[in-house]
Short mmCIF file of C-alpha atoms and ligand atoms in Angstrom, two decimals:
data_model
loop_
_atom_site.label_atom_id
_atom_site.label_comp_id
_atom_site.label_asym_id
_atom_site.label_seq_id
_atom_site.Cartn_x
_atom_site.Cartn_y
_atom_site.Cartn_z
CA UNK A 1156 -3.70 -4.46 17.56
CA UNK A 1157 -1.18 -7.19 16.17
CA UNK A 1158 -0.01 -6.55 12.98
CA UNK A 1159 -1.73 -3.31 12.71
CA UNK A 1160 0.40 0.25 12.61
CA UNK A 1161 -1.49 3.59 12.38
CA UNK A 1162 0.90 6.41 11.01
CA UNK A 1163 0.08 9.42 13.02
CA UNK A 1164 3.05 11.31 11.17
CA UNK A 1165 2.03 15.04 10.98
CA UNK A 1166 2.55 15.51 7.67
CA UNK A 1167 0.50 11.77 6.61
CA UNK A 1168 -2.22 13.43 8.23
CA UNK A 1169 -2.47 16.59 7.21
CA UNK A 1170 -2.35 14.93 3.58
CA UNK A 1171 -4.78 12.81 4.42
CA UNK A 1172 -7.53 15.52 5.36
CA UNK A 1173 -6.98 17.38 2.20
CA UNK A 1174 -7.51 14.10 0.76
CA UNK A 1175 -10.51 13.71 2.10
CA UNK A 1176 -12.06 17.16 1.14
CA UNK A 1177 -13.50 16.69 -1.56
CA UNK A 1178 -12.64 20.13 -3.03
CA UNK A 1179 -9.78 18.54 -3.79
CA UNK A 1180 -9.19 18.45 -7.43
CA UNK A 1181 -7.44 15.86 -8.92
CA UNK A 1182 -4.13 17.60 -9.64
CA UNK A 1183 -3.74 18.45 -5.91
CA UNK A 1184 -5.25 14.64 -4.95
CA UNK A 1185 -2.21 13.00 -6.83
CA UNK A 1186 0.05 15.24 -5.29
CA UNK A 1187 -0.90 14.55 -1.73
CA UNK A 1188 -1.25 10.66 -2.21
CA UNK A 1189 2.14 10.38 -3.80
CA UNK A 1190 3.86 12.38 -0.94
CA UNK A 1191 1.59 10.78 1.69
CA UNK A 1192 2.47 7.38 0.10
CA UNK A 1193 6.59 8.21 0.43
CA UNK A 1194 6.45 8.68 3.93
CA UNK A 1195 4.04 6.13 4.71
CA UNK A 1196 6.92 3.82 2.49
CA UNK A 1197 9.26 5.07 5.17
CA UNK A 1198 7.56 4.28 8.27
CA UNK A 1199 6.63 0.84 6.84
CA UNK A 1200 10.15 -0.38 5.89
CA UNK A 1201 11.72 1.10 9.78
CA UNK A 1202 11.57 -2.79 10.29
CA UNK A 1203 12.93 -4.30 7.02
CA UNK A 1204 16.28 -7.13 7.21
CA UNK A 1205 19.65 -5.21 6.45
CA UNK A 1206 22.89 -6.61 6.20
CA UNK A 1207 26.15 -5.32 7.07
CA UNK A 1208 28.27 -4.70 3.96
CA UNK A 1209 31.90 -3.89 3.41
CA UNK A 1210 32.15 0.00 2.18
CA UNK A 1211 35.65 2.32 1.17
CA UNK A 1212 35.00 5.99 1.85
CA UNK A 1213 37.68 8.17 -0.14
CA UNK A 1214 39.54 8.07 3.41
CA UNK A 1215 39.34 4.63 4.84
CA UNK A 1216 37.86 0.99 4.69
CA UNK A 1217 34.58 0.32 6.96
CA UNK A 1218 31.18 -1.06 6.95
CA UNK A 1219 27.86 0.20 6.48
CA UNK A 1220 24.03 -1.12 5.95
CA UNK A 1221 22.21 -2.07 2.84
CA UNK A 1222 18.31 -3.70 2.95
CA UNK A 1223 18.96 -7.46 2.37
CA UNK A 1224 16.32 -8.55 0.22
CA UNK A 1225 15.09 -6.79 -2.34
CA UNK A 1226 11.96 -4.89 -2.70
CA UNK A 1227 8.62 -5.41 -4.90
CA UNK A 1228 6.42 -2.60 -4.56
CA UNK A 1229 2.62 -4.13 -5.57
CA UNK A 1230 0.51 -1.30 -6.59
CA UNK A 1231 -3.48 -3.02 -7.08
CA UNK A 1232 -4.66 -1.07 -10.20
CA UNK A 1233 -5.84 1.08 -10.71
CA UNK A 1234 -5.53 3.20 -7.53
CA UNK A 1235 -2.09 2.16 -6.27
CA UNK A 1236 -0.48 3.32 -8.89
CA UNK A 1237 -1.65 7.23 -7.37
CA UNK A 1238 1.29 6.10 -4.76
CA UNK A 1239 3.52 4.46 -6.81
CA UNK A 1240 5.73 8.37 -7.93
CA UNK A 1241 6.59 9.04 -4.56
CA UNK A 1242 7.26 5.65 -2.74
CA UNK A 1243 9.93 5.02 -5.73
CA UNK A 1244 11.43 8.45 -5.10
CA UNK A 1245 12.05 6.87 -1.70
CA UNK A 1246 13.62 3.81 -3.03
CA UNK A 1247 14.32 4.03 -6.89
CA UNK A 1248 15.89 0.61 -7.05
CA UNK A 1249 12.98 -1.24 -6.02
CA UNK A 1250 10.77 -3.36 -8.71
CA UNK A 1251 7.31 -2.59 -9.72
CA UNK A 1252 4.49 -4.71 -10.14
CA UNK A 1253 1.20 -4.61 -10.98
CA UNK A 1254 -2.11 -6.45 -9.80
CA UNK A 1255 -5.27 -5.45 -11.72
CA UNK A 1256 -8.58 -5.88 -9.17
CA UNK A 1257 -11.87 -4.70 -10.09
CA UNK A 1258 -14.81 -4.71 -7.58
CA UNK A 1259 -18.02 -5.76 -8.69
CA UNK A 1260 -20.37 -2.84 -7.81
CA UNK A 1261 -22.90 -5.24 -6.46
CA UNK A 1262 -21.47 -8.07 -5.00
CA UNK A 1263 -18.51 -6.33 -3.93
CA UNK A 1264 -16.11 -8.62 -5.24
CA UNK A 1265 -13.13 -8.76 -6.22
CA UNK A 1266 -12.04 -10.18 -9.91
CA UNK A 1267 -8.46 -10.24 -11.09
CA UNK A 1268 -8.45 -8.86 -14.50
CA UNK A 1269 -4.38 -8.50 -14.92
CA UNK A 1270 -1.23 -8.99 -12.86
CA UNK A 1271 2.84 -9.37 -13.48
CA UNK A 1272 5.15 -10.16 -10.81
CA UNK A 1273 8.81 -9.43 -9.97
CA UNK A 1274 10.37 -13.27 -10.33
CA UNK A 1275 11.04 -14.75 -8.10
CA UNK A 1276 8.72 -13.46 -6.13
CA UNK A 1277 9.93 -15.55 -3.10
CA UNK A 1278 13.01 -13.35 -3.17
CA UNK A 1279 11.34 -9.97 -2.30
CA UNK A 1280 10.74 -8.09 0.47
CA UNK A 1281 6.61 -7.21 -0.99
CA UNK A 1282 4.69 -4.53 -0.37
CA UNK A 1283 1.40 -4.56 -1.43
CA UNK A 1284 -0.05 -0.85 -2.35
CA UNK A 1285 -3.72 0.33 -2.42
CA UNK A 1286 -4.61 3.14 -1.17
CA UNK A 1287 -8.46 1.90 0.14
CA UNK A 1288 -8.87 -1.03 2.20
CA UNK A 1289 -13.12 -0.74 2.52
CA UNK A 1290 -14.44 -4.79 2.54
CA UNK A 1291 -11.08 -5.82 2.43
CA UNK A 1292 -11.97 -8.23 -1.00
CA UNK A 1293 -9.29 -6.58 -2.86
CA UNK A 1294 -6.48 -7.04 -0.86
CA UNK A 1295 -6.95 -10.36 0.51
CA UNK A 1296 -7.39 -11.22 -3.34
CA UNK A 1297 -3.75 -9.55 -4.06
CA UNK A 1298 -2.48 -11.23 -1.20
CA UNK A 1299 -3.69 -14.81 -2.11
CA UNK A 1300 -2.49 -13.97 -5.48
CA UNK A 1301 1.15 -13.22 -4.25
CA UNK A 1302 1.00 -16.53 -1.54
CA UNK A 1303 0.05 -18.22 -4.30
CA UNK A 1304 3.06 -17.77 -6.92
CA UNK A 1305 5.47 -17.72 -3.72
CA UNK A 1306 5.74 -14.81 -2.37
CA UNK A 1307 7.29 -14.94 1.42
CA UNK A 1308 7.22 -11.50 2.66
CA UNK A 1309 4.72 -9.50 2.71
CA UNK A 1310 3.41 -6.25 4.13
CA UNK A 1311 0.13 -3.72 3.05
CA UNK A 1312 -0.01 -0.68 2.76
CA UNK A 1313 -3.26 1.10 2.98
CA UNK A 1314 -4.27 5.10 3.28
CA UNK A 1315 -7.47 4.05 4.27
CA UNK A 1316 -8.70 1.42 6.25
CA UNK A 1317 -12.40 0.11 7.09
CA UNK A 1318 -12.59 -1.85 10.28
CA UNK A 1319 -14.59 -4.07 7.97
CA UNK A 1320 -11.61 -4.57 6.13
CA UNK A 1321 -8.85 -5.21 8.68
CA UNK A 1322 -11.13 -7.82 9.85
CA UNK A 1323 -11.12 -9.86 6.51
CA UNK A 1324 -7.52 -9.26 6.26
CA UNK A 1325 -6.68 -10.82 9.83
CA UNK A 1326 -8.87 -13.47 9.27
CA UNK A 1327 -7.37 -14.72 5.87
CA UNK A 1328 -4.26 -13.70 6.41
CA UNK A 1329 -3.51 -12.88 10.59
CA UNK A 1330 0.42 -12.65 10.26
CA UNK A 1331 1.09 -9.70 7.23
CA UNK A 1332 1.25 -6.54 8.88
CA UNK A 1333 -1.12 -3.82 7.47
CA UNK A 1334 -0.07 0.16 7.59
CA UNK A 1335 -2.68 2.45 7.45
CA UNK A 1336 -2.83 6.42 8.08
CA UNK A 1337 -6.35 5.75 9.54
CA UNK A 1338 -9.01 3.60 10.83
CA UNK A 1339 -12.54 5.04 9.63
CA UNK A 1340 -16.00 4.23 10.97
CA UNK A 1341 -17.39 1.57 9.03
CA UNK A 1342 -18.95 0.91 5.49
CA UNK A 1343 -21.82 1.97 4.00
CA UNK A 1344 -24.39 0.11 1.80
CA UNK A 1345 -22.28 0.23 -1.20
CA UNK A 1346 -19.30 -0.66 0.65
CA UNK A 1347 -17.90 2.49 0.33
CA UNK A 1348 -15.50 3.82 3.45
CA UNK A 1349 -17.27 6.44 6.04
CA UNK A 1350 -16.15 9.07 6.11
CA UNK A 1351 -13.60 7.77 3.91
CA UNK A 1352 -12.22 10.10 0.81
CA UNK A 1353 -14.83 8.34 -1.85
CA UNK A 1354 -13.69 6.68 -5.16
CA UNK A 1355 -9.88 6.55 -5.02
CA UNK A 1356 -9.78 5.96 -8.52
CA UNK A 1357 -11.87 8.51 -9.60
CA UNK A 1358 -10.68 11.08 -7.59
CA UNK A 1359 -7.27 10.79 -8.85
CA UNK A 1360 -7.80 10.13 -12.65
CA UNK A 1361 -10.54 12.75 -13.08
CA UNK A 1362 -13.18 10.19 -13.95
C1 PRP B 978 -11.08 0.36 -5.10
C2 PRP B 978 -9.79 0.62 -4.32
C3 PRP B 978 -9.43 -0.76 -3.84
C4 PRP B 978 -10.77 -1.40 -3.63
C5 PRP B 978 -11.05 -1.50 -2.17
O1 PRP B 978 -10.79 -0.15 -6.35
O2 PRP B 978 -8.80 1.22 -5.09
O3 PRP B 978 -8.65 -1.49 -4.75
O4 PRP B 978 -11.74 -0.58 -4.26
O5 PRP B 978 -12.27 -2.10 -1.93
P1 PRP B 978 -12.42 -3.51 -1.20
O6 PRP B 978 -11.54 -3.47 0.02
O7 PRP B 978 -13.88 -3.53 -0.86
O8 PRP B 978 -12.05 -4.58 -2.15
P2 PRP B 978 -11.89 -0.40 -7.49
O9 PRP B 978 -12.29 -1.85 -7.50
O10 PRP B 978 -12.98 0.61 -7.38
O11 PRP B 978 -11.05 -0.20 -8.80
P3 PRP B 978 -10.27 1.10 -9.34
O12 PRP B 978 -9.07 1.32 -8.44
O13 PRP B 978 -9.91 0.68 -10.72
O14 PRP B 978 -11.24 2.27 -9.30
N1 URA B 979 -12.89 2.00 -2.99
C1 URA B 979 -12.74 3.35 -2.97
O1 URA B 979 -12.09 3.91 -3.87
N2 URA B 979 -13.32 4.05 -1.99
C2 URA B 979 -14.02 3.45 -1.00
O2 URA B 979 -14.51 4.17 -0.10
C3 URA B 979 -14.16 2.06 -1.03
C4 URA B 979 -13.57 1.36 -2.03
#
């Protein structure tokens, strides 16, 4: 699919089933999100703009690479942030923001309760982190969000995806390529992900 990349990476996926066992206690759960969320960072940026920069090695003048714009990592609160430790092991320099989301347990929407943005926005390479794409509310919310104050480039990353939810996002938003370690089956009543990993947010922060 367009604008769609499943990472089949070994070691994504093997993270990703202990994430899903829900004998997983929390201590272990941040653990394998935050590596699982480095190496997803990696195979999400293989594409990003570099320029060709002037370098002097202790023997000789030459050139080398550096990324040409810099990057915002997104995380949508509260969950993101479970990815945040190891994607900025990755790349320290890049800047951090924050979008808060809550989903209405009923309706299933999405309300914006808090965000702050690297500025200008328009300047970054952004990557917008959650680690559950289920109805797809929350991240077509945090991408609106970003369109809206000007950002330019964007990119999602997602552990989880529904199909429900790729389908919202590629009909709001068809061009901003979403990265996802899987595709699950579908939703279920309470629009939670089958078989899916349950509450993200929960599972990491013990509540
Ligand atoms: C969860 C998850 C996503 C969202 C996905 O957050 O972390 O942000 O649901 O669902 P959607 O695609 O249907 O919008 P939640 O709203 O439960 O907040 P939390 O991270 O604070 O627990
Ligand atoms: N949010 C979660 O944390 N889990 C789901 O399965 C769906 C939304």
């Amino acid at each position: 699919m367009k604008n769609l990349t499943v990472i089949t990476h070994p070691i994504v996926q093997h993270n990703l089933t202990r994430l899903r066992d829900a004998r997983t206690a929390p201590e272990d759960f941040r653990r394998l999100l935050s590596e699982a969320a480095a190496l997803m960072l990696y195979e999400a940026t293989r594409d990003l703009k570099v320029k060709r920069i002037p370098v002097t090695t202790p023997m000789a003048r030459t050139h080398g690479t550096a990324i040409a714009r810099k990057v915002a990592l997104i995380p949508v609160l509260r969950a993101g942030l479970g990815m945040m430790d190891g994607m900025l092991r990755l790349l320290p320099a890049a800047h951090v923001g924050f979008i808060g989301l809550k989903r209405d347990e009923v309706t299933l929407e999405a309300k914006a309760y808090h965000y702050s943005l690297p500025s200008p926005i328009k300047d970054f390479e952004v990557l917008v982190v959650d680690p559950m794409l289920a109805t797809g509310g929350s991240t077509v919310t945090a991408l609106d969000l970003l369109l809206h104050h000007g950002a330019r480039h964007l990119r999602v990353i997602n552990l989880l995806a529904a199909p429900e939810g790729i389908a919202k996002v590629r009909e709001h938003h068809p061009n901003i390529h979403i990265y996802t370690a899987a595709i699950d089956r579908r939703l279920n009543a309470k629009g939670y992900i089958l078989p899916g990993l349950g509450d993200a947010g929960d599972r990491l922060f013990g509540t």
